[in-house]
XYZ file of C-alpha atoms in Angstrom:
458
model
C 3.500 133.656 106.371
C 3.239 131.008 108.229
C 4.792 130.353 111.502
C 6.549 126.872 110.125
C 7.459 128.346 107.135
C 8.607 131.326 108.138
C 10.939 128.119 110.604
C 11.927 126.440 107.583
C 13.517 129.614 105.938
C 15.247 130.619 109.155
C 16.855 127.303 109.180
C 18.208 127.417 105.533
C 19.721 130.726 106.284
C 21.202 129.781 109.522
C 22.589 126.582 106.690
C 23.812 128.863 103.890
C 25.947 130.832 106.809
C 27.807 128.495 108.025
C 28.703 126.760 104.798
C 29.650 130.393 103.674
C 31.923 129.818 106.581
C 33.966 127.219 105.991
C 35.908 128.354 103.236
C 37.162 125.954 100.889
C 41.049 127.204 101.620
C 40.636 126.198 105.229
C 42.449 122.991 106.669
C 41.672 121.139 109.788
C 44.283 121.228 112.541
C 47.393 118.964 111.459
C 47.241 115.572 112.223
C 50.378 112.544 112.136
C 48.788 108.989 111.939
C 50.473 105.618 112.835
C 49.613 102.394 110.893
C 50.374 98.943 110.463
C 49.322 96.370 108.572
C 48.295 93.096 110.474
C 50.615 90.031 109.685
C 49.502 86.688 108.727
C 50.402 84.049 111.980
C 53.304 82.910 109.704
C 54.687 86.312 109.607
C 54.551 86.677 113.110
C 58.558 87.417 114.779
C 59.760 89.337 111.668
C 60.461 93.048 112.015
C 59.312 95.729 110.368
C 59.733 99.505 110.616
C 57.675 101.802 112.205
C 56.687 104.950 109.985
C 55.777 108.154 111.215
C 53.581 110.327 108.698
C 53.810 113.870 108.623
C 51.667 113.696 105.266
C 48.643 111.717 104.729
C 49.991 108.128 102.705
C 47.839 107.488 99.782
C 47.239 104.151 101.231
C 45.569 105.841 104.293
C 43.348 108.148 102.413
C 40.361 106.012 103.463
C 41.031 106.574 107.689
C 39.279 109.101 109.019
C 41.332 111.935 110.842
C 39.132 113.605 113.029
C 39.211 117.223 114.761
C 37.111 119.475 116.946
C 34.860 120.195 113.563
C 32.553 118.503 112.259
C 33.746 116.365 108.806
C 31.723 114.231 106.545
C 32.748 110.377 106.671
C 33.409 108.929 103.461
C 31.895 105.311 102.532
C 35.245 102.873 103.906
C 36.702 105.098 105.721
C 37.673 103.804 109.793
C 36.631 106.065 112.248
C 38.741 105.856 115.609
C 37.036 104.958 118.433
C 34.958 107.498 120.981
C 33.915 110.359 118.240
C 30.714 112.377 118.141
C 28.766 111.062 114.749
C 25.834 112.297 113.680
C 23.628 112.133 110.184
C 22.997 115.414 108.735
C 19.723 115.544 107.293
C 19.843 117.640 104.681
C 22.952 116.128 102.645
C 22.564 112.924 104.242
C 25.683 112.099 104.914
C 27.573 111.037 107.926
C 29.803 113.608 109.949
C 31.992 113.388 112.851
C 34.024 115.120 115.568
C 36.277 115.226 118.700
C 33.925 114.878 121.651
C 33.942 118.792 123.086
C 35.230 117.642 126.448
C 37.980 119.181 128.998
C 38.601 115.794 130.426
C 42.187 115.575 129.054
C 41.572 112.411 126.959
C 44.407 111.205 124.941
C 45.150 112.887 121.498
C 46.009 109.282 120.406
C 42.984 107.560 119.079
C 42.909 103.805 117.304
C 41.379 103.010 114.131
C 41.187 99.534 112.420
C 39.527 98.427 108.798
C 39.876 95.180 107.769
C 43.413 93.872 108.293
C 44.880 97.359 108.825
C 45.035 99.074 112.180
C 46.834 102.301 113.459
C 46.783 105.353 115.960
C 46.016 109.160 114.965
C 47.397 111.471 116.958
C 44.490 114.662 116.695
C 46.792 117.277 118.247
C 49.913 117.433 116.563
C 51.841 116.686 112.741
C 54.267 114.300 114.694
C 54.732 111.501 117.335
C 56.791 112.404 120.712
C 58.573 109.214 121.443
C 56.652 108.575 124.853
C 53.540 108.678 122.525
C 54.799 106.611 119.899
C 56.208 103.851 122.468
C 52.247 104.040 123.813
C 50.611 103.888 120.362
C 52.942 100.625 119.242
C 52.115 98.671 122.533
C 48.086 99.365 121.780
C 48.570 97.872 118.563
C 50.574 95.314 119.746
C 48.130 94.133 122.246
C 45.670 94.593 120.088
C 47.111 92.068 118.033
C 48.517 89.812 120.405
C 45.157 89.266 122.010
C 43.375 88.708 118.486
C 46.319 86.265 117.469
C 45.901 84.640 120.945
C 42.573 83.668 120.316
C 42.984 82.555 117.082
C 45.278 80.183 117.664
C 43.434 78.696 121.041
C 40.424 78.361 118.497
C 42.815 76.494 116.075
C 44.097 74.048 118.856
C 41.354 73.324 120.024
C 39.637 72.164 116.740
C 42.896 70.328 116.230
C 43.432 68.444 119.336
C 40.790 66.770 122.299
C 41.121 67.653 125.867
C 43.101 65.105 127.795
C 39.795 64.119 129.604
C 37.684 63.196 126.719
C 40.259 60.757 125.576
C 41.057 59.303 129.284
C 37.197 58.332 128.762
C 37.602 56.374 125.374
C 40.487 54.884 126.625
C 38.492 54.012 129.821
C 35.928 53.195 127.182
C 38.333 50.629 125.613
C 39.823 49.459 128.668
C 43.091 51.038 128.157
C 44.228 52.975 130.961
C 46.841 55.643 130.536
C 49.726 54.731 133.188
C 52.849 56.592 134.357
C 56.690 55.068 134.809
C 56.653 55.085 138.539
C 52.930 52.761 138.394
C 54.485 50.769 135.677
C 57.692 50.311 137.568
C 55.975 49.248 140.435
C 53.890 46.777 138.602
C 56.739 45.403 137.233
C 58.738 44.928 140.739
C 55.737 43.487 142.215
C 55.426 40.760 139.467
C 59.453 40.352 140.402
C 58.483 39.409 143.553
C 55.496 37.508 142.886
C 56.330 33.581 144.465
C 53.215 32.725 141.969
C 55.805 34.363 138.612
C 57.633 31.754 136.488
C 61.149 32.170 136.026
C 60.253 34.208 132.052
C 57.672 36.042 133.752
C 60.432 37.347 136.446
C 63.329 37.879 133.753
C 60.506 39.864 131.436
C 60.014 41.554 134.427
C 63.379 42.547 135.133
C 63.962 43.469 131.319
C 61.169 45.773 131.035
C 62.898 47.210 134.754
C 65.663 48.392 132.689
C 64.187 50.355 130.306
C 62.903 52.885 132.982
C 65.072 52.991 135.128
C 67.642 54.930 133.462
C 65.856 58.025 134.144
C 67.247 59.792 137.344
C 63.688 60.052 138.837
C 62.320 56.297 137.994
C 65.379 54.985 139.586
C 64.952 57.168 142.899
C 61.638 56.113 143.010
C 62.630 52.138 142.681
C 64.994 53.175 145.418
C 62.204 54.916 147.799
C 59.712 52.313 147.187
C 62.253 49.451 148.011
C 62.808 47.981 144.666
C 66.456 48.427 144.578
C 66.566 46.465 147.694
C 64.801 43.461 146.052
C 67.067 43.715 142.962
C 70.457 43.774 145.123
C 69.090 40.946 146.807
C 68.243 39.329 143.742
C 72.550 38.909 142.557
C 72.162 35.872 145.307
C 69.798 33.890 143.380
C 70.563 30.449 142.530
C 69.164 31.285 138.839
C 72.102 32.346 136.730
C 69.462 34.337 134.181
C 68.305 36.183 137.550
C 71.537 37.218 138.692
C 72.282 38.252 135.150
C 69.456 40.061 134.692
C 69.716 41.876 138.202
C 72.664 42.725 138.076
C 71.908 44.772 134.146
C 69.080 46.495 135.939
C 71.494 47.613 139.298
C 73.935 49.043 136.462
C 71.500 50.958 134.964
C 70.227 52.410 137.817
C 73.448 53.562 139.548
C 74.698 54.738 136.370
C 74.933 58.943 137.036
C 73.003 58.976 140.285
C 74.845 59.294 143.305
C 71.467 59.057 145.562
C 71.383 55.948 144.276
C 74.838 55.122 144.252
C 75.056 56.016 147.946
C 71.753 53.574 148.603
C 73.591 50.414 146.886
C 76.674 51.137 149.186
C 74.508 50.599 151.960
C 72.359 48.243 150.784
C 76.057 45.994 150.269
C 75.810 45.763 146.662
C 79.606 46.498 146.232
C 80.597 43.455 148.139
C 77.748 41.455 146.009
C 79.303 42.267 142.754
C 82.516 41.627 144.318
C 81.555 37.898 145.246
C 79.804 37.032 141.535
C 83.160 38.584 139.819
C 85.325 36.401 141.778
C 83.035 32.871 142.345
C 82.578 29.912 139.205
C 79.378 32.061 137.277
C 78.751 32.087 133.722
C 80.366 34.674 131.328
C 77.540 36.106 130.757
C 77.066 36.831 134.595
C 79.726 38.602 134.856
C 79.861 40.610 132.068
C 76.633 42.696 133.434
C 78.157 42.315 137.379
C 81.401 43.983 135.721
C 79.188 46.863 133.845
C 77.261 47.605 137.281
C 80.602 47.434 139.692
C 81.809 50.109 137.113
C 78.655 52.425 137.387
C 79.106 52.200 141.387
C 82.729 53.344 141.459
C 82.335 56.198 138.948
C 82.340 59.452 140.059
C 81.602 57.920 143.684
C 85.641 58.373 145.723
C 84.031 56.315 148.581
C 83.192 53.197 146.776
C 86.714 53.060 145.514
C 87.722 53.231 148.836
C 86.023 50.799 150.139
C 86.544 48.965 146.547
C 90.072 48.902 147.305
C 89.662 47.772 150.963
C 87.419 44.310 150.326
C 90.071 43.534 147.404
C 88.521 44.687 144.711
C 91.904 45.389 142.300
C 92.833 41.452 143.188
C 88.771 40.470 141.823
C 89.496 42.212 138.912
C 93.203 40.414 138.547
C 91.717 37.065 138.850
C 89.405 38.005 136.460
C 91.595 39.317 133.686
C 93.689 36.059 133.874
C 91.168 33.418 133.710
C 90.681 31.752 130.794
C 87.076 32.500 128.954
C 87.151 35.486 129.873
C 89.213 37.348 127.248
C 85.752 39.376 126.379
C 86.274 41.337 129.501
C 89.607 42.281 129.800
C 89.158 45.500 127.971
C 85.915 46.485 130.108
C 88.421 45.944 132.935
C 91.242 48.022 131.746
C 88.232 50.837 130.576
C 87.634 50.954 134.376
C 90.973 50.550 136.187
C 91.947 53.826 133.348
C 88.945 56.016 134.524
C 89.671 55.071 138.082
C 93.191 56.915 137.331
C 91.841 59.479 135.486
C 89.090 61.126 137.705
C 91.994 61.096 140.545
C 94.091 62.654 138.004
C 91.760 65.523 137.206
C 90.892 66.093 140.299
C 94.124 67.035 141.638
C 95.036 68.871 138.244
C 92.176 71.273 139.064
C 91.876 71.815 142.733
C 90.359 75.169 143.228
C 89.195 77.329 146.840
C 85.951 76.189 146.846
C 84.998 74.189 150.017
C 83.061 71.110 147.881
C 86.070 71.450 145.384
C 88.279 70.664 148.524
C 86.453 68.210 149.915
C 86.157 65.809 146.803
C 89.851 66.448 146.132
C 90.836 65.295 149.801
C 88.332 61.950 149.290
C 90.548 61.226 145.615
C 93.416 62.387 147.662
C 92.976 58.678 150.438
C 92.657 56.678 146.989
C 95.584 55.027 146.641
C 95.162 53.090 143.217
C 98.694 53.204 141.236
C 100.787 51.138 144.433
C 98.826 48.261 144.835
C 98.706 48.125 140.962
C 102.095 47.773 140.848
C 102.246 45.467 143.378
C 99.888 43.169 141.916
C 101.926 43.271 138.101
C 98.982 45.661 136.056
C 101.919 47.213 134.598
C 103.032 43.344 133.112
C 99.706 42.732 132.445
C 98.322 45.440 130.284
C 100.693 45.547 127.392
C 99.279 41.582 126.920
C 96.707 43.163 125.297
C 98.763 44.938 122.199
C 98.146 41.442 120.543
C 94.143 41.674 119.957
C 93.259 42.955 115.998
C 91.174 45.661 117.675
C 91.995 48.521 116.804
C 89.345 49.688 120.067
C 91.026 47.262 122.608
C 95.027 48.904 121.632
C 93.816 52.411 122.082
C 92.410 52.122 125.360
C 95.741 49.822 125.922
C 97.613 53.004 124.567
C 95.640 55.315 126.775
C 96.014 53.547 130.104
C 100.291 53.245 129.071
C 100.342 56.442 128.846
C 98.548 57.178 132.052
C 100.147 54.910 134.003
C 103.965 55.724 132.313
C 105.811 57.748 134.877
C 104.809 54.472 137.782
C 105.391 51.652 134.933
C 108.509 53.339 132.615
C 110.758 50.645 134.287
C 108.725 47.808 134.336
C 107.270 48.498 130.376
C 111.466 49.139 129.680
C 112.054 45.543 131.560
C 109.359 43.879 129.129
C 110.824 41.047 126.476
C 109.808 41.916 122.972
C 106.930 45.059 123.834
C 109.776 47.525 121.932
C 109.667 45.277 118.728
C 105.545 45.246 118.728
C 105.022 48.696 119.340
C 107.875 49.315 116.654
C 105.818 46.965 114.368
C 102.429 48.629 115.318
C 103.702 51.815 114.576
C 104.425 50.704 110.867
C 101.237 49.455 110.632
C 99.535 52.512 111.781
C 101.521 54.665 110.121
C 99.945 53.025 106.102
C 96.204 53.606 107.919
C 96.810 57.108 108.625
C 98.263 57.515 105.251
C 95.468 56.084 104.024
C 93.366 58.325 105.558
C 94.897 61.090 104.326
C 94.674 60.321 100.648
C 91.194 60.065 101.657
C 91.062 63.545 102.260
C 90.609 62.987 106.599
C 93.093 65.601 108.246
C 92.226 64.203 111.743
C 91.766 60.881 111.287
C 91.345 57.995 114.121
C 94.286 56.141 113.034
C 96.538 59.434 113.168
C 95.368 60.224 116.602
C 96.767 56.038 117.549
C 99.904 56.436 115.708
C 100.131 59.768 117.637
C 99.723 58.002 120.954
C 101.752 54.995 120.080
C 104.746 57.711 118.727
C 104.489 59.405 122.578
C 105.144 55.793 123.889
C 107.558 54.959 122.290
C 109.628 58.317 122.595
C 108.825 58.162 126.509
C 110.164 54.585 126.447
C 114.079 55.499 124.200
């Protein structure tokens, strides 16, 4: 015989033994497998439940649970990462195994086949919960990084980068600018000697709009535009001082940086001056709206309100003819004046800022110089308006103001008979509103306030 013959039948004997071997009862070591399907980006956030297998789902017949033998690999089947596969020659088919290594690698082992992906674990039927928690953050990494990428590819085919579209805009002559280089365009064609009177009022209107954010009007402050518009309330152009005076409201409105800037810049005793001098209506009306955002919230500039006269301004101001459009934006701030005192000492707590900003409401003396100066005379004048807007904040500052004015409202010719009447009237709204189906209804809460006046009055 020959000599390679005589190797080719030692080879199919060597064969035939150790298929005799494997017996067809035997069964590989017991495996548990972990899988998950992956989610669709929509699906993304919703919760599903974990599943450990002790037997083999039929949905995971085609993964490929490996051991320390070697096991054919059936066409589809996913084969975990890091396994010794080989080709046998004689069936040709593929086979693979464990890696016959002492390095302690883990028993858990990933797998993935199309849009399904899980963890075997070789060594044992079942999951501990250490190497559960370890097998779900795999796959969840897994997946975030594939989802990650998938949707940077999908933004990016959606949108440009900022810098390719800075370049057609370049390209077009448009130039992208922010609100602190628009603002200061805007004050520097303010001050411009070479601007026409519409160019400087456009100017000032277009100032408006951006300074209402905290951080626009800080910068107009820094870069010394506040300055130019305080200064601007002395103009001999009414529009100017009108239009100035809109844009210093806006900009002290909740910011007490700003507020504490104006102060010192002498916009307080500005206002005061336009509110009490021959100006138009119109004038006024925004120098009224900007005195109101510098005393808000700001227990020094009512101080100092108080000290150049301010209550006697306002006085003047509610008693001169023309001007009946303002009286209730000057009762609105007189009440919130009252108020924010009120408060204030109603909540005093331990804290050191707490006790500081009561103490400042605390040297506000308001209430005695308005009865001095007849407020108490003055405010029920304006039960005989039609609006319904202009009684309630007449009912609201009454009732404030009722335990200093019960005597003097008492003393008042004919203010029992209106508020009698008023109460009748009131009283067929908020019916009204009920039939209508409103429980809570705006004319229920007046004849509610009206009904506490009255019975404070008997």
């Amino acid at each position: 015989m020959q000599p390679l013959q005589f190797n080719l039948v030692l080879m199919l004997i060597s064969v035939q033994c150790f298929a005799s071997s494997w017996s067809k009862d035997s069964k590989p070591p017991n495996v548990s497998a972990l899988a998950v399907m992956e989610q669709a980006e929509e699906n993304v956030g919703k919760v599903e439940e974990a599943i450990v297998e002790d037997d083999l789902d039929p949905e995971d017949m085609e993964v490929f649970y490996p051991t320390h033998e070697w096991q054919i690999v059936k066409p589809g089947q996913a084969i975990p990462a890091g396994l010794h596969v080989r080709l046998n020659l004689e069936t040709g088919t593929n086979e693979a195994k464990l890696l016959d290594d002492k390095r302690g690698n883990s028993a858990l082992k990933h797998w993935k086949q199309g849009r399904r992906q899980g963890m075997v674990n070789t060594n044992s039927k079942s999951f501990t919960a250490e190497e559960l928690k370890k097998a779900l953050k795999f796959i969840k990494q897994e997946g975030n990084i594939e989802m990650e990428e998938d949707h940077q590819e999908k933004v990016m085919k959606s949108f440009r980068p900022i810098n390719e579209l800075k370049k057609d805009f370049e390209a077009m002559n448009i130039r992208i600018e922010t609100d602190m280089e628009i603002i200061d365009k805007l004050v520097g064609k303010f001050n411009s000697t070479s601007a026409t009177l519409k160019e400087k009022i456009g100017a000032l209107y277009d100032l408006e709009y951006y300074v209402h954010q905290v951080d626009n009007a800080r910068h107009l402050m820094s870069t010394g535009g506040l300055q130019l518009v305080i200064n601007a309330l002395n103009a001999s152009e009414p529009l100017i001082q009108e239009y100035a005076a809109f844009v210093l409201g806006s900009t002290l409105s909740g910011n007490p940086q700003v507020q504490i800037a104006a102060m010192e810049a002498g916009a307080l005793q500005k206002l005061l001056v336009l509110l009490a001098t021959d100006h138009p209506v119109a004038v006024k009306k925004k120098a009224l709206f900007a005195l109101s955002s510098t005393l808000r919230h700001f227990p020094f500039a009512q101080q100092q309100f108080l000290k150049l006269g301010g209550l006697q301004v306002l006085r003047q101001l509610f008693q001169a003819r023309g001007t009946e459009s303002l009286h209730v934006r000057v009762i609105t701030l007189l009440y919130d004046m009252a108020l924010e005192k009120k408060l204030i000492q109603e909540n005093k707590d331990s804290l050191t800022m707490h006790k500081e900003e009561s103490r400042q409401y605390d040297e506000i003396n308001l209430l005695p110089p308005m009865l001095e100066q007849g407020w108490c005379v003055l405010l029920p004048q304006l039960l005989t308006s039609t609006e319904h807007d202009t009684r309630e904040k007449v009912f609201k500052t009454m009732s404030l103001l009722m335990a200093a004015c019960r005597n003097q409202y008492q003393a008042l010719q004919g203010l029992s008979a209106s508020l009698i009447m008023l109460r009748s009237e009131y009283e067929n709204l908020a019916a009204e509103e009920l039939r209508e189906g409103e429980q809570d209804g705006y004319f229920l809460g007046l004849l509610n306030s009206l009904n506490s006046i009255i019975e404070q009055l008997r």
